[in-house]
Amino acid sequence: MSASVLKRELRAALERARGRTLRLLELVPDEFLKVRVHGFYSPIGWHFGHIGRTEEYWIHHKALGRPCLDDELSFLFADLPENPKDNRVNLPSREQIVEYLARTRQCALDALDEADLSSPDPHMSGGYAWYFAFQHECQHQETICEMLQLIHQRRPVERLPEPHEWKSSLPFPDLVQVPSGEFCMGWSHPFSYDNEKEEHEEKVEGFELMRRPVTAFQWSQFMEDGGYQRRELWSEEGWAWRVREEAFAPEYWLVDARGYYYFGPQGVRPIHPDEPASCLGWFEAEAFCRWAGLRLPSEVEWEYAARLGGPGQLDPFNMVSPGARGDLAGVEPVAEGPGLLGLSGYVWQWTSSPFSPYSGFQAFPYDGYSKDHMDGRHFVCRGGSWATAPELRRPTFRNWYVPTYRQGFLGLRAAR
Ligand code: AVJ
Ligand code: FE
């Protein structure tokens, strides 16, 4: 790709992302902009400023070696231990946040115009810092969607909608045979995240993998069969979590005598029985597998199965991933087709693999992005949800959370 085409593509990607960010900001009610709705999260308004700060820091400051535009805002919107989440509530107004986003963006675009992308500087080389800023913005959009759900969960429900009829004709477990073989795992590209490097060969034994992610109907059968009450289905740590949290259904589910509902980012809606079950923690996924006589796939198995479809899926500007829909459409039943269905665009899928480095891993651009989370306590999820930007839904992309995290759009696709 020539330097001018690369610059044009980077600019277009940043602009696409920004359109989504500003649409999301419009959905944030004023009274929730500056409050922490949950112990895990900074206030939702902070995430918007943090997008601008990160872009400015890595492009303007690190790649070009220039001073920050505004030291105070740069500190306020930094994700640093010196700036704990409780400090992040003293935010500027919505208008000031929008203005900060526009100013930091202008710096990034001016820098792109001037930059020599063939420079050996690792921030500059091949446009790394700009693509990093783009991907980072997209990732925070998903977090913002998660927080919109929390906001709706906190608001009083006036009237529940009509529930869906609770039945399904999908077979279970509906396993697809994946043949043994070898493949190239990971992505060594100027744009890849540090945790996707280096590309390396992996061997995989034949196994079976569910055609689609586990559906809400299938999850409700686990619930009705005492899934949350039967100690023997849970690991020791998982059971301790289950008891402590008094969990009885996925996060954001609402169950009454009439049916099943879900607190989505646009308010309560009925759950479709065939939509992938979402907002599950790793411990719950593990218990479900034990109940069904199945297991979680490793991330090697997941990526191998996902890439059998062929390469060509790694174009950083043109990811063709089925299931791409509007920003807030929410999860829907998986579209029919040949082979494995709903690999991305519906829910992330938990794997059995702790988040760990590939051989040759080097933390970049900072330890806090990946390395600090490679601690044996985080597990990898793969695929990407309906709230994940298409460009991030590549088969090599690794996401990770602690096993108790269930506020994300997280589901599973079991193996045998
Ligand atoms: C990979 C989604 C867990 O949100 O903490 C955003 C991504 N890293 N800014 C997170 C991330 C720095 C990360 N997750
Ligand atoms: Fe961040």
Tab-separated table of C-alpha atoms and ligand atoms in Angstrom:
chain	number	residue	atom	x	y	z
A	1	MET	CA	0.000	0.000	0.000
A	2	SER	CA	1.471	3.389	-0.949
A	3	ALA	CA	2.012	5.960	1.796
A	4	SER	CA	-0.770	8.188	0.520
A	5	VAL	CA	-3.289	5.335	0.326
A	6	LEU	CA	-2.282	4.221	3.807
A	7	LYS	CA	-2.817	7.739	5.145
A	8	ARG	CA	-6.178	7.975	3.431
A	9	GLU	CA	-7.308	4.639	4.888
A	10	LEU	CA	-6.140	5.595	8.383
A	11	ARG	CA	-7.972	8.893	8.168
A	12	ALA	CA	-11.144	7.154	6.970
A	13	ALA	CA	-10.939	4.577	9.763
A	14	LEU	CA	-10.532	7.282	12.401
A	15	GLU	CA	-13.490	9.182	10.972
A	16	ARG	CA	-15.702	6.077	10.940
A	17	ALA	CA	-14.858	5.412	14.554
A	18	ARG	CA	-15.526	8.993	15.565
A	19	GLY	CA	-18.990	8.952	14.007
A	20	ARG	CA	-19.888	5.973	16.206
A	21	THR	CA	-18.363	7.578	19.313
A	22	LEU	CA	-20.369	10.775	18.938
A	23	ARG	CA	-23.591	8.825	18.313
A	24	LEU	CA	-22.969	6.885	21.504
A	25	LEU	CA	-22.400	10.073	23.476
A	26	GLU	CA	-25.849	11.282	22.425
A	27	LEU	CA	-27.369	8.217	24.082
A	28	VAL	CA	-25.882	9.016	27.481
A	29	PRO	CA	-28.457	10.642	29.772
A	30	ASP	CA	-27.121	13.820	31.455
A	31	GLU	CA	-27.643	12.477	34.946
A	32	PHE	CA	-25.361	9.501	34.228
A	33	LEU	CA	-22.488	11.258	32.450
A	34	LYS	CA	-20.291	11.774	35.509
A	35	VAL	CA	-21.320	9.007	37.900
A	36	ARG	CA	-19.759	5.633	38.513
A	37	VAL	CA	-22.576	3.156	37.926
A	38	HIS	CA	-20.531	0.124	38.944
A	39	GLY	CA	-17.353	-0.626	40.871
A	40	PHE	CA	-15.577	-1.879	37.744
A	41	TYR	CA	-16.043	1.259	35.735
A	42	SER	CA	-15.026	4.889	35.574
A	43	PRO	CA	-17.913	7.286	34.850
A	44	ILE	CA	-19.151	6.853	31.281
A	45	GLY	CA	-18.158	10.443	30.399
A	46	TRP	CA	-14.555	9.641	31.309
A	47	HIS	CA	-14.346	7.033	28.535
A	48	PHE	CA	-15.038	9.687	25.896
A	49	GLY	CA	-12.256	11.962	27.119
A	50	HIS	CA	-9.956	8.959	27.515
A	51	ILE	CA	-10.387	8.202	23.797
A	52	GLY	CA	-9.087	11.677	22.925
A	53	ARG	CA	-6.307	11.587	25.489
A	54	THR	CA	-5.004	8.225	24.307
A	55	GLU	CA	-4.988	9.368	20.701
A	56	GLU	CA	-3.109	12.551	21.541
A	57	TYR	CA	-0.673	10.801	23.868
A	58	TRP	CA	0.444	8.109	21.406
A	59	ILE	CA	0.400	10.196	18.259
A	60	HIS	CA	1.156	13.789	19.138
A	61	HIS	CA	3.256	13.142	22.233
A	62	LYS	CA	4.970	9.769	21.677
A	63	ALA	CA	5.224	9.482	17.895
A	64	LEU	CA	5.968	13.170	17.269
A	65	GLY	CA	7.577	14.008	20.610
A	66	ARG	CA	5.427	17.087	21.266
A	67	PRO	CA	3.994	18.357	24.558
A	68	CYS	CA	0.392	17.490	25.497
A	69	LEU	CA	-2.303	20.003	24.562
A	70	ASP	CA	-3.652	20.234	28.087
A	71	ASP	CA	-1.756	18.632	30.967
A	72	GLU	CA	-4.704	18.722	33.321
A	73	LEU	CA	-7.100	16.945	30.961
A	74	SER	CA	-4.372	14.594	29.866
A	75	PHE	CA	-3.977	13.457	33.480
A	76	LEU	CA	-7.699	13.355	34.210
A	77	PHE	CA	-8.343	11.090	31.220
A	78	ALA	CA	-5.325	8.838	31.724
A	79	ASP	CA	-5.811	5.288	32.881
A	80	LEU	CA	-3.034	5.355	35.452
A	81	PRO	CA	-2.805	4.078	39.018
A	82	GLU	CA	-2.065	7.664	40.147
A	83	ASN	CA	-5.501	8.591	38.815
A	84	PRO	CA	-7.900	6.161	40.542
A	85	LYS	CA	-11.460	5.775	39.261
A	86	ASP	CA	-12.941	7.742	42.149
A	87	ASN	CA	-10.923	10.769	40.989
A	88	ARG	CA	-12.411	10.530	37.521
A	89	VAL	CA	-15.813	11.925	38.488
A	90	ASN	CA	-14.721	15.576	38.390
A	91	LEU	CA	-15.303	15.809	34.672
A	92	PRO	CA	-15.749	18.800	32.396
A	93	SER	CA	-19.127	19.332	30.734
A	94	ARG	CA	-20.387	17.279	27.811
A	95	GLU	CA	-19.607	20.186	25.465
A	96	GLN	CA	-16.070	20.452	26.808
A	97	ILE	CA	-15.537	16.732	26.342
A	98	VAL	CA	-16.709	16.996	22.724
A	99	GLU	CA	-14.384	19.922	22.214
A	100	TYR	CA	-11.434	18.009	23.695
A	101	LEU	CA	-12.196	15.109	21.354
A	102	ALA	CA	-12.199	17.472	18.385
A	103	ARG	CA	-8.934	19.166	19.405
A	104	THR	CA	-7.067	15.935	20.038
A	105	ARG	CA	-8.381	14.544	16.753
A	106	GLN	CA	-7.166	17.576	14.860
A	107	CYS	CA	-3.662	17.012	16.263
A	108	ALA	CA	-3.731	13.404	15.162
A	109	LEU	CA	-4.823	14.273	11.613
A	110	ASP	CA	-2.316	17.102	11.273
A	111	ALA	CA	0.379	14.737	12.477
A	112	LEU	CA	-0.730	12.146	9.929
A	113	ASP	CA	-0.419	14.658	7.100
A	114	GLU	CA	3.151	15.457	8.068
A	115	ALA	CA	4.305	12.030	9.213
A	116	ASP	CA	6.902	9.914	7.475
A	117	LEU	CA	5.343	6.471	7.916
A	118	SER	CA	8.514	4.799	6.699
A	119	SER	CA	10.360	6.128	9.749
A	120	PRO	CA	11.954	3.367	11.862
A	121	ASP	CA	10.354	4.774	15.015
A	122	PRO	CA	8.039	1.958	16.153
A	123	HIS	CA	5.164	4.367	16.950
A	124	MET	CA	5.376	5.968	13.527
A	125	SER	CA	6.384	3.005	11.390
A	126	GLY	CA	3.638	1.870	9.028
A	127	GLY	CA	1.126	4.155	10.781
A	128	TYR	CA	1.140	2.117	14.003
A	129	ALA	CA	0.093	4.884	16.421
A	130	TRP	CA	-2.872	5.928	14.283
A	131	TYR	CA	-4.202	2.415	13.957
A	132	PHE	CA	-3.612	1.889	17.662
A	133	ALA	CA	-5.696	4.989	18.421
A	134	PHE	CA	-8.397	3.756	16.058
A	135	GLN	CA	-8.594	0.293	17.628
A	136	HIS	CA	-8.496	1.743	21.113
A	137	GLU	CA	-11.412	4.061	20.318
A	138	CYS	CA	-13.398	1.087	19.011
A	139	GLN	CA	-12.692	-0.930	22.147
A	140	HIS	CA	-13.902	1.848	24.412
A	141	GLN	CA	-17.082	2.092	22.319
A	142	GLU	CA	-17.877	-1.444	23.350
A	143	THR	CA	-17.236	-0.612	27.004
A	144	ILE	CA	-19.545	2.384	26.596
A	145	CYS	CA	-22.265	0.042	25.253
A	146	GLU	CA	-21.793	-2.190	28.301
A	147	MET	CA	-22.227	0.854	30.526
A	148	LEU	CA	-25.394	1.915	28.701
A	149	GLN	CA	-26.844	-1.437	29.756
A	150	LEU	CA	-25.906	-0.782	33.353
A	151	ILE	CA	-27.592	2.597	33.143
A	152	HIS	CA	-30.825	1.000	31.921
A	153	GLN	CA	-30.591	-1.634	34.621
A	154	ARG	CA	-30.419	1.161	37.229
A	155	ARG	CA	-33.510	2.927	35.910
A	156	PRO	CA	-37.012	1.914	37.016
A	157	VAL	CA	-38.823	-0.310	34.485
A	158	GLU	CA	-42.210	1.147	33.667
A	159	ARG	CA	-43.733	-1.645	31.657
A	160	LEU	CA	-42.278	-4.884	30.397
A	161	PRO	CA	-42.693	-5.552	26.673
A	162	GLU	CA	-44.496	-8.607	25.322
A	163	PRO	CA	-42.119	-11.593	25.745
A	164	HIS	CA	-41.210	-13.985	22.924
A	165	GLU	CA	-42.799	-17.394	22.911
A	166	TRP	CA	-40.230	-19.573	24.689
A	167	LYS	CA	-39.564	-22.476	22.368
A	168	SER	CA	-36.865	-23.492	19.932
A	169	SER	CA	-36.343	-26.005	17.171
A	170	LEU	CA	-32.552	-25.652	17.055
A	171	PRO	CA	-30.770	-28.959	17.716
A	172	PHE	CA	-28.466	-29.197	20.719
A	173	PRO	CA	-25.517	-29.485	20.924
A	174	ASP	CA	-25.238	-29.495	17.081
A	175	LEU	CA	-21.501	-30.156	16.837
A	176	VAL	CA	-19.412	-29.674	13.706
A	177	GLN	CA	-16.433	-31.978	13.151
A	178	VAL	CA	-13.197	-29.975	12.857
A	179	PRO	CA	-10.441	-32.115	11.280
A	180	SER	CA	-6.930	-32.248	12.725
A	181	GLY	CA	-4.290	-30.113	11.055
A	182	GLU	CA	-1.776	-27.319	11.335
A	183	PHE	CA	-2.176	-23.619	10.911
A	184	CYS	CA	-0.441	-20.316	11.342
A	185	MET	CA	-1.707	-18.661	14.517
A	186	GLY	CA	-1.492	-14.956	15.315
A	187	TRP	CA	-0.899	-11.875	13.224
A	188	SER	CA	2.476	-10.219	12.627
A	189	HIS	CA	1.533	-6.982	10.948
A	190	PRO	CA	2.426	-3.324	11.588
A	191	PHE	CA	-1.116	-2.853	12.977
A	192	SER	CA	-1.503	-5.957	15.117
A	193	TYR	CA	-1.659	-5.672	18.872
A	194	ASP	CA	1.408	-6.871	20.764
A	195	ASN	CA	-0.531	-9.903	22.035
A	196	GLU	CA	-1.225	-11.201	18.485
A	197	LYS	CA	2.489	-11.403	17.667
A	198	GLU	CA	4.411	-13.433	16.587
A	199	GLU	CA	2.770	-15.610	13.974
A	200	HIS	CA	3.604	-19.228	14.700
A	201	GLU	CA	2.640	-22.738	13.659
A	202	GLU	CA	0.197	-24.714	15.788
A	203	LYS	CA	-0.951	-28.327	15.494
A	204	VAL	CA	-4.520	-29.177	16.375
A	205	GLU	CA	-6.076	-32.588	17.022
A	206	GLY	CA	-9.494	-33.142	15.499
A	207	PHE	CA	-12.365	-32.069	17.736
A	208	GLU	CA	-15.997	-31.056	17.645
A	209	LEU	CA	-17.241	-27.495	17.998
A	210	MET	CA	-20.770	-26.147	18.318
A	211	ARG	CA	-22.091	-24.785	15.035
A	212	ARG	CA	-23.397	-21.645	16.800
A	213	PRO	CA	-22.863	-20.025	20.178
A	214	VAL	CA	-25.056	-21.412	22.992
A	215	THR	CA	-28.498	-19.828	22.701
A	216	ALA	CA	-30.676	-18.192	25.338
A	217	PHE	CA	-33.124	-21.108	25.119
A	218	GLN	CA	-30.330	-23.608	25.751
A	219	TRP	CA	-29.138	-21.505	28.656
A	220	SER	CA	-32.652	-21.434	30.130
A	221	GLN	CA	-32.660	-25.241	30.064
A	222	PHE	CA	-29.483	-25.241	32.124
A	223	MET	CA	-31.206	-22.858	34.557
A	224	GLU	CA	-34.348	-24.983	34.767
A	225	ASP	CA	-32.290	-28.097	35.344
A	226	GLY	CA	-30.846	-26.507	38.476
A	227	GLY	CA	-27.655	-25.339	36.785
A	228	TYR	CA	-27.128	-22.536	39.285
A	229	GLN	CA	-27.994	-24.727	42.279
A	230	ARG	CA	-26.070	-27.946	41.604
A	231	ARG	CA	-22.695	-27.762	43.314
A	232	GLU	CA	-21.269	-30.641	41.264
A	233	LEU	CA	-21.464	-28.625	38.041
A	234	TRP	CA	-19.120	-25.931	39.345
A	235	SER	CA	-15.445	-25.683	40.078
A	236	GLU	CA	-14.544	-24.759	43.641
A	237	GLU	CA	-13.761	-21.165	42.743
A	238	GLY	CA	-16.776	-20.962	40.477
A	239	TRP	CA	-19.107	-22.174	43.206
A	240	ALA	CA	-17.676	-19.671	45.702
A	241	TRP	CA	-18.429	-16.953	43.165
A	242	ARG	CA	-21.949	-18.317	42.503
A	243	VAL	CA	-22.789	-18.272	46.219
A	244	ARG	CA	-21.213	-14.887	46.852
A	245	GLU	CA	-23.025	-13.245	43.935
A	246	GLU	CA	-26.264	-15.206	44.435
A	247	ALA	CA	-26.228	-15.645	40.659
A	248	PHE	CA	-29.247	-17.408	39.157
A	249	ALA	CA	-29.256	-16.125	35.545
A	250	PRO	CA	-26.881	-14.224	33.255
A	251	GLU	CA	-26.280	-10.600	34.112
A	252	TYR	CA	-28.934	-8.273	32.616
A	253	TRP	CA	-31.502	-11.028	32.263
A	254	LEU	CA	-34.890	-10.407	33.791
A	255	VAL	CA	-37.120	-13.436	34.219
A	256	ASP	CA	-40.774	-13.375	35.251
A	257	ALA	CA	-43.726	-15.762	34.983
A	258	ARG	CA	-44.431	-14.596	31.429
A	259	GLY	CA	-40.954	-14.886	29.958
A	260	TYR	CA	-37.418	-13.645	29.494
A	261	TYR	CA	-36.256	-10.061	29.063
A	262	TYR	CA	-32.934	-8.306	28.762
A	263	PHE	CA	-31.647	-4.866	29.779
A	264	GLY	CA	-30.020	-3.778	26.527
A	265	PRO	CA	-28.226	-0.499	25.813
A	266	GLN	CA	-31.554	0.954	24.645
A	267	GLY	CA	-33.727	-0.312	27.487
A	268	VAL	CA	-35.573	-3.535	28.292
A	269	ARG	CA	-36.413	-5.847	25.394
A	270	PRO	CA	-37.691	-9.425	25.159
A	271	ILE	CA	-35.025	-12.104	24.657
A	272	HIS	CA	-35.386	-14.198	21.506
A	273	PRO	CA	-34.976	-17.882	22.445
A	274	ASP	CA	-32.550	-18.462	19.552
A	275	GLU	CA	-30.271	-15.481	20.150
A	276	PRO	CA	-26.879	-16.298	21.652
A	277	ALA	CA	-26.849	-16.223	25.449
A	278	SER	CA	-24.911	-13.136	26.515
A	279	CYS	CA	-23.433	-11.534	29.620
A	280	LEU	CA	-22.036	-14.731	31.110
A	281	GLY	CA	-18.908	-15.076	33.171
A	282	TRP	CA	-16.252	-17.707	32.615
A	283	PHE	CA	-17.331	-19.693	35.705
A	284	GLU	CA	-20.881	-19.905	34.357
A	285	ALA	CA	-19.611	-20.988	30.938
A	286	GLU	CA	-17.577	-23.710	32.635
A	287	ALA	CA	-20.594	-24.950	34.641
A	288	PHE	CA	-22.760	-25.016	31.514
A	289	CYS	CA	-20.175	-27.154	29.717
A	290	ARG	CA	-20.032	-29.626	32.577
A	291	TRP	CA	-23.828	-29.832	32.559
A	292	ALA	CA	-23.899	-30.509	28.807
A	293	GLY	CA	-21.023	-33.017	28.814
A	294	LEU	CA	-18.951	-30.572	26.766
A	295	ARG	CA	-15.938	-28.338	27.404
A	296	LEU	CA	-14.664	-24.905	26.448
A	297	PRO	CA	-12.379	-24.900	23.383
A	298	SER	CA	-8.837	-23.626	23.793
A	299	GLU	CA	-8.051	-20.429	21.942
A	300	VAL	CA	-5.809	-22.405	19.599
A	301	GLU	CA	-8.787	-24.579	18.667
A	302	TRP	CA	-11.026	-21.548	18.280
A	303	GLU	CA	-8.670	-19.677	15.969
A	304	TYR	CA	-7.913	-22.784	13.951
A	305	ALA	CA	-11.605	-23.463	13.386
A	306	ALA	CA	-12.301	-19.805	12.585
A	307	ARG	CA	-9.465	-19.615	10.045
A	308	LEU	CA	-10.346	-22.816	8.208
A	309	GLY	CA	-12.657	-20.548	6.240
A	310	GLY	CA	-9.539	-19.184	4.534
A	311	PRO	CA	-7.217	-16.214	4.887
A	312	GLY	CA	-8.217	-12.913	3.291
A	313	GLN	CA	-9.923	-12.142	6.543
A	314	LEU	CA	-7.076	-10.076	7.894
A	315	ASP	CA	-7.351	-6.909	5.825
A	316	PRO	CA	-7.077	-4.271	8.553
A	317	PHE	CA	-9.409	-1.849	6.785
A	318	ASN	CA	-11.926	-4.224	5.285
A	319	MET	CA	-12.861	-6.964	7.634
A	320	VAL	CA	-15.761	-8.854	6.159
A	321	SER	CA	-17.380	-10.355	9.172
A	322	PRO	CA	-20.886	-11.680	9.054
A	323	GLY	CA	-23.258	-10.272	11.578
A	324	ALA	CA	-22.198	-6.642	11.250
A	325	ARG	CA	-25.262	-4.586	12.079
A	326	GLY	CA	-26.134	-1.202	13.473
A	327	ASP	CA	-24.416	0.131	16.577
A	328	LEU	CA	-27.104	-0.727	19.077
A	329	ALA	CA	-29.108	-3.424	17.335
A	330	GLY	CA	-28.181	-5.862	20.087
A	331	VAL	CA	-27.687	-9.559	19.685
A	332	GLU	CA	-30.021	-11.413	17.296
A	333	PRO	CA	-30.442	-15.062	16.334
A	334	VAL	CA	-27.444	-16.184	14.278
A	335	ALA	CA	-27.935	-16.070	10.494
A	336	GLU	CA	-28.082	-19.447	8.726
A	337	GLY	CA	-25.341	-20.567	6.350
A	338	PRO	CA	-22.778	-23.291	5.765
A	339	GLY	CA	-20.105	-24.235	8.313
A	340	LEU	CA	-19.578	-22.595	11.673
A	341	LEU	CA	-22.066	-19.797	12.272
A	342	GLY	CA	-21.850	-16.600	14.259
A	343	LEU	CA	-18.096	-16.691	14.801
A	344	SER	CA	-18.201	-12.946	15.264
A	345	GLY	CA	-20.747	-10.176	15.414
A	346	TYR	CA	-22.968	-11.742	18.072
A	347	VAL	CA	-21.124	-12.520	21.309
A	348	TRP	CA	-17.530	-12.995	22.356
A	349	GLN	CA	-16.869	-16.644	23.086
A	350	TRP	CA	-15.009	-17.711	26.193
A	351	THR	CA	-12.142	-20.144	25.765
A	352	SER	CA	-10.394	-22.379	28.288
A	353	SER	CA	-7.116	-20.481	27.761
A	354	PRO	CA	-5.574	-18.088	30.253
A	355	PHE	CA	-4.335	-14.917	28.539
A	356	SER	CA	-0.646	-15.597	27.954
A	357	PRO	CA	2.081	-14.375	25.597
A	358	TYR	CA	2.948	-16.074	22.303
A	359	SER	CA	6.580	-16.914	21.812
A	360	GLY	CA	8.496	-13.765	20.847
A	361	PHE	CA	6.014	-11.476	22.616
A	362	GLN	CA	7.234	-7.964	23.366
A	363	ALA	CA	5.003	-5.568	25.248
A	364	PHE	CA	4.179	-2.560	23.053
A	365	PRO	CA	3.365	0.295	23.251
A	366	TYR	CA	3.076	-0.115	27.061
A	367	ASP	CA	2.931	-2.933	29.597
A	368	GLY	CA	-0.554	-1.935	30.677
A	369	TYR	CA	-2.147	-2.853	27.374
A	370	SER	CA	-1.553	-6.634	27.427
A	371	LYS	CA	1.358	-7.694	29.617
A	372	ASP	CA	-0.066	-6.599	32.960
A	373	HIS	CA	-3.094	-8.822	32.291
A	374	MET	CA	-1.055	-11.920	31.452
A	375	ASP	CA	-1.199	-12.933	35.082
A	376	GLY	CA	-3.013	-16.268	34.954
A	377	ARG	CA	-6.214	-14.652	36.236
A	378	HIS	CA	-7.572	-13.492	32.872
A	379	PHE	CA	-9.134	-15.805	30.292
A	380	VAL	CA	-9.292	-15.226	26.570
A	381	CYS	CA	-12.495	-14.669	24.649
A	382	ARG	CA	-12.604	-14.727	20.885
A	383	GLY	CA	-14.769	-13.593	18.013
A	384	GLY	CA	-16.291	-10.219	18.806
A	385	SER	CA	-19.818	-9.163	19.673
A	386	TRP	CA	-22.515	-7.131	17.916
A	387	ALA	CA	-20.985	-4.112	19.700
A	388	THR	CA	-17.459	-4.794	18.389
A	389	ALA	CA	-16.318	-2.739	15.410
A	390	PRO	CA	-16.001	-4.917	12.279
A	391	GLU	CA	-12.299	-4.048	11.969
A	392	LEU	CA	-11.621	-5.677	15.325
A	393	ARG	CA	-13.467	-8.858	14.500
A	394	ARG	CA	-10.466	-10.595	13.011
A	395	PRO	CA	-9.865	-14.255	13.793
A	396	THR	CA	-6.606	-13.437	15.581
A	397	PHE	CA	-8.003	-10.775	17.921
A	398	ARG	CA	-7.706	-11.634	21.623
A	399	ASN	CA	-9.912	-10.167	24.306
A	400	TRP	CA	-9.583	-11.068	27.991
A	401	TYR	CA	-11.380	-10.747	31.277
A	402	VAL	CA	-11.291	-12.172	34.775
A	403	PRO	CA	-13.648	-15.163	35.177
A	404	THR	CA	-16.131	-13.209	37.297
A	405	TYR	CA	-16.628	-10.534	34.628
A	406	ARG	CA	-20.090	-10.857	33.087
A	407	GLN	CA	-20.911	-7.254	32.180
A	408	GLY	CA	-19.619	-7.711	28.627
A	409	PHE	CA	-21.279	-9.255	25.595
A	410	LEU	CA	-19.819	-12.600	26.478
A	411	GLY	CA	-21.142	-16.028	25.563
A	412	LEU	CA	-19.703	-19.391	24.636
A	413	ARG	CA	-19.423	-21.994	21.916
A	414	ALA	CA	-18.681	-25.337	23.522
A	415	ALA	CA	-16.467	-28.116	22.192
A	416	ARG	CA	-16.065	-31.851	22.634
B	1	AVJ	C1	-9.122	-5.791	26.375
B	1	AVJ	C2	-11.288	-4.863	26.668
B	1	AVJ	C3	-10.102	-5.772	28.533
B	1	AVJ	O1	-11.121	-2.297	28.231
B	1	AVJ	O2	-9.635	-2.803	29.707
B	1	AVJ	C4	-8.826	-0.309	26.534
B	1	AVJ	C5	-9.048	-2.843	26.325
B	1	AVJ	N1	-7.073	-1.431	27.057
B	1	AVJ	N2	-7.868	0.558	26.908
B	1	AVJ	C6	-10.089	-2.843	28.569
B	1	AVJ	C7	-8.331	-1.553	26.637
B	1	AVJ	C8	-6.804	-0.107	27.230
B	1	AVJ	C9	-9.293	-3.686	27.565
B	1	AVJ	N3	-9.952	-5.013	27.287
B	2	FE	FE	-8.131	2.625	27.239
